Amino acid sequence: MYRETSILNDSSPVSPAGDDGAGNITINVGPQHPATHGVLHLVITLNGETIKKVEPHLGYIHRSIEKMCESLTYRQFIYVTSRMDYLSSHINNHACALCVEKGLQVEVPPRAQVIRVLMDELTRIASHELWWGAMAMDLGAFTPFFHAFRERESINDIMEETCGARLTMNYMVPGGVMQDLHPDFQKRVKEFLHLYKRKIHEYDELITGNIIFQNRMKGIGYLSPEDAISYGCSGPVARGSGVSSDIRKIYPYEIYNKLEFDEVLETAGDSFARYMIRLREMQQSIRIIEQLIDNIPDGDFQAKTKAVLKLPKGEFYQRVETARGELGVYIVSEGGTTPYRIKFRSPGFSNLSVLDHIARGSKLGDLVAMMGTLDLVIPDIDR
Amino acid sequence: MLNEELKNKITGLLPTATFEEGGEWLNVIVEPKDWLPFARQLRNDSSLFFDYLFCLTCADWKTHLTMVYHLSSTTHRHNIVIKAKLDRNKPEIETVSHIWRTAEFHEREVYEMFGVHFLNHPDLRLLILPDGWEGKNPLRKDFEDPVNMIKL
């Protein structure tokens, strides 16, 4: 027999421990809230509608990738890193491959370098697309999600043809890339560029110019340049505050120093500035792809490396620019076939730490608009 | 500043510092007790101005723990690595979370994974691990967990 639960009829206070006597109440957002893009748990202290404190609780998706990597060889560990920031797995793989190559002192063939940069930039667009759709959905607009996914799907199709996977590609390996490009790659990328350019104005018409959207985004979540640096922010979060932090420009890797693109900067430091950065960054990625797509050099797609890789004793650090900011790979080698210690400095971890700082004093309703522009990917934070 | 210039400058600031050769960046090894005043100098000296702590981690060397701080300057664009050796049985070092705010989260991660106690840290609690993991430090080399760990 069906029995009603007594929760609705319970006359006791909903959360007797929530109120501390000074009017502060504590509420939990998550660990499974649709707006958090992953299993993030926020404990928020409120006074009325004003946020007093935001405390992130992490670890719901922690797989201890760093510990796992200690027993994987330099060829194996790259596959695990695709699962960190699953929206830019190419760039994670790239960072690891570069770090191992730094230790081995391997020269990557020009064809592989160009393929890597092309894949990185396609990934960056795909990642920003998903962020744009999800961010608009957080604010209550459902249509943009479908628009964003329309373009993102065609990137995923391109990836699937060449890499065999749509999300965790594991395509970049020490010495180059796993296999050569699919024969249709250039044609498909050009089709994508054509589609994208025809559709990009819809993004601005739908969301950017919308007065309700602007009112919700402008002037909230202010982050000063000094705080952005002190909190270790990188990527679009730092650049929204006017801090020049694009690793592709400052510490160029692969062929980025030969390419023409601009580092996008905004000075307002609010949520709208961070929003604009990512939209304009997609245009820069398009620019890079256009420069390279007709100029992929012939030759090998992989340098010749030994079957078993051994890094010399020492420490190697490689930083790259992912869609979310600066990813660092720190390998401590004892001269063996597996790393002695490996550390992934993930951009999301530092970007999340700033949330409490920018949210204090704001209204609860603005929290989602601030969190959305930090572009948090929880598996990247938890690792 | 180039590594050689940084080395001269730092020798002047902290004569007890020793250096490790071979890396891409200058590796400076400091005594844990010297770390806090030295960190302030690194952050505030106008010719050094290391304002961006981009990586903070630790490594377990079985005989001791080594704290590793990667610092960068957003104005001068130079990088440096600071290391401090800690006693494995009683690892303690001053926090730098009030100098570089990002250290607050990173130090909490090192605290739970390696058991390093950061003195005067504003909020030294578990960040990633669930309650009840105090005292067990997963990233130490001798950590064993027969239930949750799969040997590869």
XYZ file of C-alpha atoms in Angstrom:
535
model
C 0.000 0.000 0.000
C 1.269 3.475 -0.890
C 2.071 5.601 2.136
C 2.613 9.313 1.962
C 5.800 10.612 3.469
C 5.323 13.044 6.280
C 7.720 15.710 5.022
C 5.014 18.000 3.684
C 2.982 17.825 6.867
C 5.933 18.197 9.175
C 5.497 21.309 11.271
C 9.085 21.461 12.494
C 11.387 24.068 10.873
C 12.937 22.963 7.578
C 16.495 23.454 8.735
C 16.743 24.139 12.437
C 20.545 24.177 12.332
C 20.648 26.588 9.388
C 20.079 29.854 11.239
C 22.943 30.957 13.448
C 20.954 33.604 15.318
C 22.436 36.554 13.401
C 20.159 35.967 10.445
C 22.681 33.916 8.488
C 21.462 30.733 6.908
C 23.450 28.042 5.158
C 22.226 26.375 2.005
C 23.692 23.643 -0.126
C 23.876 23.904 -3.899
C 24.657 20.537 -5.365
C 26.329 18.059 -5.373
C 24.023 17.443 -8.320
C 22.736 20.763 -9.444
C 22.117 21.084 -13.188
C 23.781 24.481 -13.342
C 27.105 23.354 -11.950
C 28.327 21.420 -15.008
C 29.587 18.532 -12.978
C 29.435 17.288 -9.482
C 30.324 20.414 -7.580
C 28.937 21.111 -4.134
C 28.726 24.663 -2.871
C 27.897 25.535 0.725
C 26.587 29.065 0.670
C 26.083 31.268 3.720
C 23.331 33.790 3.116
C 21.937 36.746 4.941
C 18.587 37.349 3.341
C 19.510 37.199 -0.316
C 23.053 38.462 0.123
C 25.911 36.010 -0.149
C 28.229 36.050 2.856
C 30.424 33.161 1.901
C 30.733 30.474 -0.771
C 32.595 27.344 0.163
C 33.237 24.777 -2.581
C 33.319 21.128 -1.538
C 35.264 19.071 -4.037
C 36.162 15.463 -4.591
C 32.950 13.881 -5.846
C 34.673 12.921 -9.081
C 38.245 12.616 -7.843
C 40.043 9.684 -9.485
C 43.530 10.413 -8.167
C 44.958 10.706 -11.650
C 48.279 11.928 -10.271
C 48.740 8.766 -8.202
C 47.620 6.586 -11.102
C 50.152 8.191 -13.429
C 52.990 7.203 -11.092
C 52.539 3.596 -12.176
C 51.862 4.231 -15.873
C 54.554 4.559 -18.532
C 55.158 7.733 -20.491
C 53.121 6.329 -23.375
C 50.242 5.171 -21.188
C 49.668 8.114 -18.886
C 48.518 10.433 -21.673
C 45.309 8.429 -22.082
C 44.304 9.145 -18.500
C 44.748 12.870 -18.966
C 41.996 13.028 -21.596
C 39.637 12.425 -18.708
C 40.721 15.498 -16.780
C 39.367 18.392 -18.782
C 37.176 16.354 -21.075
C 36.195 19.413 -23.110
C 39.743 20.069 -24.217
C 41.268 16.624 -24.128
C 43.418 17.367 -27.168
C 45.093 20.181 -25.310
C 45.648 18.036 -22.201
C 47.272 15.362 -24.363
C 49.280 18.054 -26.080
C 50.680 19.366 -22.804
C 51.721 15.874 -21.701
C 53.250 15.027 -25.068
C 55.213 18.295 -25.059
C 56.471 17.668 -21.538
C 57.693 14.164 -22.406
C 59.274 15.492 -25.618
C 61.054 18.149 -23.577
C 62.617 15.394 -21.505
C 63.471 13.201 -24.482
C 64.580 16.191 -26.599
C 62.646 14.911 -29.594
C 62.044 17.146 -32.583
C 58.426 16.942 -33.756
C 57.972 16.911 -37.580
C 56.390 20.079 -39.044
C 53.318 18.208 -40.251
C 52.587 16.949 -36.750
C 53.035 20.436 -35.313
C 50.492 21.912 -37.700
C 48.027 19.077 -37.087
C 48.380 19.580 -33.340
C 47.704 23.302 -33.535
C 44.713 22.744 -35.841
C 43.250 20.215 -33.411
C 43.906 22.477 -30.423
C 42.081 25.370 -32.002
C 39.135 23.239 -33.132
C 38.934 21.964 -29.566
C 39.020 25.493 -28.210
C 36.073 26.462 -30.410
C 34.129 23.335 -29.422
C 34.799 23.989 -25.741
C 33.736 27.633 -25.940
C 30.610 26.574 -27.862
C 29.559 24.254 -25.078
C 30.324 26.904 -22.480
C 28.229 29.440 -24.393
C 25.218 27.134 -24.640
C 25.454 25.997 -21.024
C 25.985 29.505 -19.728
C 22.893 30.785 -21.559
C 20.939 27.829 -20.202
C 22.036 28.709 -16.663
C 20.478 32.103 -17.177
C 17.243 30.606 -18.434
C 17.652 30.719 -22.205
C 17.252 27.267 -23.681
C 17.501 27.936 -27.433
C 21.209 28.913 -27.521
C 22.159 25.467 -26.288
C 20.869 23.942 -29.512
C 22.560 26.574 -31.650
C 25.865 25.949 -29.917
C 25.551 22.201 -30.259
C 24.775 22.452 -33.961
C 28.265 23.862 -34.597
C 29.918 21.767 -31.927
C 28.593 18.551 -33.437
C 30.303 19.262 -36.750
C 33.619 19.699 -34.909
C 33.033 16.428 -33.085
C 32.359 14.733 -36.413
C 35.677 16.010 -37.769
C 37.427 14.679 -34.658
C 35.673 11.352 -34.934
C 36.867 10.838 -38.504
C 40.507 11.467 -37.732
C 40.892 10.402 -34.096
C 38.174 7.778 -33.760
C 36.639 9.455 -30.754
C 34.429 12.420 -30.129
C 35.421 13.456 -26.645
C 38.477 11.637 -25.274
C 40.649 11.615 -28.365
C 44.055 10.429 -27.091
C 45.391 11.585 -30.426
C 48.635 13.302 -29.471
C 51.474 11.026 -28.485
C 55.139 11.725 -27.686
C 56.784 12.507 -31.017
C 53.756 13.633 -32.962
C 50.218 12.418 -33.496
C 48.811 8.900 -33.395
C 47.886 8.601 -37.079
C 47.645 10.724 -40.182
C 44.705 12.976 -40.957
C 41.616 11.551 -42.577
C 41.650 12.305 -46.369
C 38.489 14.392 -45.972
C 39.863 16.467 -43.101
C 40.606 19.639 -45.047
C 37.300 19.531 -46.895
C 35.332 18.991 -43.701
C 37.111 21.758 -41.819
C 36.423 24.190 -44.661
C 32.774 23.195 -44.627
C 32.747 23.873 -40.907
C 34.358 27.287 -41.347
C 31.760 28.157 -43.955
C 28.892 27.049 -41.727
C 30.347 28.790 -38.694
C 30.771 32.135 -40.432
C 27.219 32.028 -41.695
C 25.877 31.334 -38.210
C 28.105 33.294 -35.841
C 26.014 36.471 -36.025
C 23.122 34.501 -34.539
C 25.058 34.278 -31.277
C 25.086 38.036 -30.917
C 21.490 38.397 -32.050
C 20.261 35.765 -29.639
C 22.186 36.606 -26.507
C 24.911 39.225 -26.569
C 22.707 42.107 -27.642
C 19.799 41.040 -25.459
C 19.124 43.754 -22.909
C 17.926 41.337 -20.213
C 21.061 39.287 -20.623
C 23.280 42.365 -20.456
C 21.555 43.609 -17.332
C 22.181 40.298 -15.643
C 25.832 40.134 -16.661
C 27.189 43.657 -16.470
C 28.721 44.858 -13.224
C 28.521 41.578 -11.354
C 31.376 39.388 -10.207
C 33.996 42.101 -10.430
C 37.575 40.830 -10.293
C 40.447 43.306 -10.174
C 43.662 42.569 -12.120
C 45.702 42.310 -8.895
C 43.294 39.782 -7.402
C 43.177 37.830 -10.650
C 46.950 37.362 -10.491
C 47.012 36.699 -6.760
C 44.320 34.030 -7.022
C 46.256 32.388 -9.842
C 43.520 32.948 -12.407
C 44.409 32.324 -16.015
C 42.747 32.125 -19.378
C 39.587 34.092 -20.107
C 39.001 34.761 -16.388
C 42.294 36.663 -16.083
C 42.001 38.284 -19.490
C 38.538 39.587 -18.616
C 40.300 41.656 -15.962
C 42.895 42.908 -18.410
C 45.710 40.574 -17.312
C 47.721 39.405 -20.300
C 48.017 35.691 -19.681
C 47.855 33.852 -22.997
C 50.570 31.182 -22.836
C 50.453 30.917 -26.634
C 51.783 34.495 -26.762
C 53.958 34.701 -23.647
C 55.714 31.322 -23.721
C 54.962 30.111 -27.278
C 55.069 26.401 -27.982
C 54.803 24.523 -31.297
C 54.309 27.067 -34.100
C 52.245 29.658 -32.254
C 54.985 32.289 -32.553
C 54.712 32.126 -36.369
C 50.934 32.559 -36.452
C 48.936 35.743 -36.626
C 46.350 36.057 -33.899
C 45.516 38.533 -31.170
C 45.353 38.014 -27.461
C 41.829 39.116 -26.574
C 41.699 41.449 -23.575
C 38.868 43.224 -21.772
C 39.283 45.599 -18.877
C 35.869 45.663 -17.184
C 36.575 42.574 -15.045
C 32.892 41.641 -14.713
C 30.939 38.648 -15.947
C 30.108 40.342 -19.244
C 33.807 40.953 -19.953
C 34.602 37.278 -19.406
C 31.690 36.409 -21.669
C 32.951 38.661 -24.458
C 36.487 37.280 -24.197
C 35.364 33.754 -25.039
C 33.147 34.872 -27.922
C 36.002 36.867 -29.441
C 38.498 34.074 -28.793
C 36.512 31.811 -31.060
C 37.091 34.303 -33.876
C 40.830 34.212 -33.229
C 40.818 30.418 -33.341
C 39.026 30.633 -36.698
C 41.790 32.962 -37.865
C 44.463 30.440 -36.866
C 42.646 27.571 -38.569
C 42.278 29.585 -41.768
C 46.018 30.285 -41.850
C 46.876 26.612 -41.487
C 44.219 24.585 -43.227
C 45.671 25.052 -46.729
C 49.273 24.917 -45.517
C 49.618 21.530 -43.881
C 53.144 20.439 -44.822
C 53.791 16.980 -46.192
C 55.996 14.522 -44.374
C 55.900 12.339 -41.312
C 53.174 12.740 -38.745
C 55.314 11.219 -36.008
C 58.993 11.366 -35.111
C 60.793 8.085 -34.624
C 60.926 7.276 -30.934
C 61.893 4.188 -28.998
C 59.207 1.710 -28.092
C 59.924 2.156 -24.385
C 60.421 5.753 -23.378
C 62.803 6.641 -20.560
C 63.084 10.211 -19.397
C 66.447 11.314 -17.974
C 66.649 12.113 -14.272
C 65.329 15.586 -13.702
C 62.261 17.761 -13.600
C 60.241 18.964 -16.563
C 57.472 21.514 -16.672
C 55.287 22.367 -19.626
C 52.528 24.960 -19.683
C 49.933 25.282 -22.425
C 46.825 27.375 -22.956
C 43.664 25.287 -22.734
C 40.201 26.689 -23.318
C 40.029 27.420 -19.594
C 43.488 28.802 -18.990
C 46.951 27.683 -18.086
C 47.489 23.954 -17.769
C 50.824 22.922 -16.317
C 52.315 19.443 -16.399
C 55.125 18.885 -13.902
C 57.024 15.615 -14.238
C 59.669 14.528 -11.757
C 61.710 11.741 -13.302
C 64.126 9.367 -11.619
C 65.304 8.034 -14.966
C 62.789 5.195 -15.213
C 59.949 4.358 -17.544
C 57.295 5.846 -15.244
C 57.186 9.285 -13.674
C 58.252 9.459 -10.020
C 55.814 12.260 -9.339
C 53.476 14.056 -11.669
C 51.422 17.141 -10.982
C 48.758 18.688 -13.147
C 48.258 22.340 -12.470
C 44.710 22.630 -13.695
C 43.304 26.024 -14.634
C 39.884 25.307 -13.130
C 41.256 24.691 -9.650
C 42.615 28.213 -9.331
C 39.705 29.774 -11.182
C 37.282 28.131 -8.750
C 39.163 29.510 -5.744
C 38.233 33.028 -6.819
C 34.482 32.307 -6.676
C 34.157 33.078 -2.969
C 35.995 36.364 -3.486
C 33.850 37.643 -6.370
C 30.532 36.350 -5.006
C 30.643 37.904 -1.529
C 28.140 40.701 -1.171
C 26.235 39.772 -4.317
C 22.716 38.440 -4.551
C 22.091 34.722 -4.668
C 20.455 35.017 -8.087
C 23.681 36.395 -9.562
C 25.777 33.459 -8.398
C 24.949 31.350 -11.422
C 25.845 34.213 -13.763
C 29.236 34.486 -12.066
C 29.934 30.797 -11.884
C 28.977 30.357 -15.532
C 31.637 32.786 -16.694
C 34.351 30.945 -14.746
C 33.742 28.005 -17.113
C 34.300 25.316 -14.520
C 34.843 21.743 -15.629
C 34.730 19.691 -12.457
C 36.790 16.644 -13.533
C 39.554 19.111 -14.342
C 39.371 20.561 -10.828
C 39.154 17.234 -9.013
C 41.574 15.263 -11.245
C 66.008 38.649 -15.556
C 68.047 35.732 -16.766
C 68.731 32.766 -14.513
C 72.296 33.955 -13.818
C 71.128 37.416 -12.759
C 68.385 35.915 -10.612
C 70.971 33.712 -8.937
C 73.184 36.667 -8.052
C 70.241 38.679 -6.792
C 68.969 35.831 -4.616
C 72.397 35.066 -3.198
C 72.434 38.687 -2.041
C 68.995 38.418 -0.447
C 69.421 35.023 1.191
C 73.054 33.852 1.544
C 71.990 30.441 2.933
C 70.074 29.522 -0.248
C 71.545 26.780 -2.399
C 70.931 26.171 -6.077
C 70.176 23.155 -8.208
C 71.515 23.157 -11.744
C 70.195 21.590 -14.892
C 66.553 22.609 -15.059
C 64.875 24.998 -17.427
C 64.377 27.479 -14.598
C 66.520 28.395 -11.611
C 65.914 26.022 -8.697
C 66.458 27.562 -5.273
C 66.523 25.439 -2.141
C 65.676 27.250 1.073
C 65.379 26.241 4.704
C 61.712 26.025 5.800
C 62.330 28.614 8.527
C 63.594 31.148 5.952
C 60.689 30.640 3.593
C 58.141 33.211 4.771
C 60.399 36.311 4.851
C 62.030 35.170 1.613
C 58.615 34.754 -0.040
C 57.739 38.335 0.951
C 60.947 39.571 -0.654
C 60.261 37.632 -3.833
C 56.786 39.113 -4.054
C 57.614 42.703 -3.139
C 61.095 43.384 -4.542
C 60.492 45.529 -7.613
C 63.199 43.874 -9.720
C 61.996 40.352 -8.857
C 58.234 40.910 -8.445
C 57.088 37.292 -8.497
C 53.372 38.017 -8.252
C 51.990 34.847 -9.841
C 52.260 31.508 -8.034
C 51.325 29.160 -10.841
C 52.044 25.829 -9.227
C 52.382 24.660 -5.652
C 52.983 21.034 -4.924
C 54.961 18.522 -2.945
C 56.937 15.365 -3.650
C 57.558 12.423 -1.332
C 61.209 11.320 -1.455
C 60.720 8.588 1.185
C 63.387 10.172 3.413
C 61.879 13.640 3.335
C 59.158 15.693 1.659
C 59.978 18.518 -0.718
C 57.668 21.473 -1.174
C 57.886 22.920 -4.688
C 56.723 26.432 -5.528
C 56.688 27.605 -9.144
C 56.654 31.377 -9.387
C 56.356 33.726 -12.290
C 56.366 37.473 -12.744
C 53.657 38.993 -14.911
C 55.678 42.165 -15.452
C 59.229 40.813 -15.942
C 58.162 37.435 -17.374
C 60.808 35.462 -15.508
C 60.216 32.201 -13.666
C 61.748 30.532 -10.657
C 61.312 27.329 -8.679
C 61.644 27.356 -4.885
C 62.048 24.140 -2.946
C 62.034 23.444 0.759
C 62.874 20.107 2.338
C 60.612 19.052 5.182
C 60.941 16.424 7.882
C 58.761 13.496 6.796
C 57.581 12.667 10.317
C 56.650 16.225 11.255
C 56.300 18.276 8.067
C 55.658 21.910 8.863
C 56.096 25.109 6.890
C 54.645 28.602 7.036
C 51.681 29.283 4.790
C 52.010 31.819 1.986
C 48.279 32.106 1.371
C 48.226 35.762 2.448
C 50.974 36.606 -0.074
C 49.536 34.643 -2.992
C 45.837 33.944 -2.396
C 45.851 30.941 -4.718
C 48.047 29.135 -2.184
C 45.092 28.720 0.160
C 43.462 26.014 -1.993
C 46.728 24.498 -3.188
C 48.018 24.189 0.382
C 44.816 22.490 1.455
C 45.341 19.980 -1.325
C 48.946 19.348 -0.255
C 47.813 19.107 3.383
C 45.428 16.245 2.684
C 47.513 14.476 0.064
C 50.891 14.685 1.833
C 50.045 15.662 5.405
C 52.087 18.866 5.384
C 50.973 21.278 8.112
C 50.881 24.855 6.952
C 51.382 27.076 9.976
C 48.956 30.012 10.288
C 46.866 28.823 7.351
C 43.415 30.472 7.608
C 41.370 27.331 6.897
C 43.404 24.132 6.905
C 40.804 21.422 6.293
C 40.277 18.582 3.868
C 39.303 19.904 0.439
C 38.968 16.925 -1.870
C 38.990 13.869 0.380
C 35.873 12.909 2.335
C 35.652 13.263 6.117
C 37.598 10.694 8.080
C 40.693 10.707 5.887
C 42.746 12.788 8.303
C 46.116 11.204 8.889
C 46.128 9.070 5.742
C 47.939 10.781 2.921
C 47.206 9.215 -0.468
C 50.040 10.735 -2.486
C 52.745 9.551 -0.098
C 54.697 6.659 -1.540
C 53.919 4.232 1.285
C 50.143 4.765 1.186
C 48.186 1.562 0.843
C 44.435 1.191 0.520
C 43.365 -2.405 -0.148
C 39.743 -1.414 -0.786
C 39.887 1.604 -3.053
C 43.234 1.142 -4.774
C 43.904 -1.043 -7.786
C 47.539 -1.945 -8.359
C 48.531 -1.259 -11.957
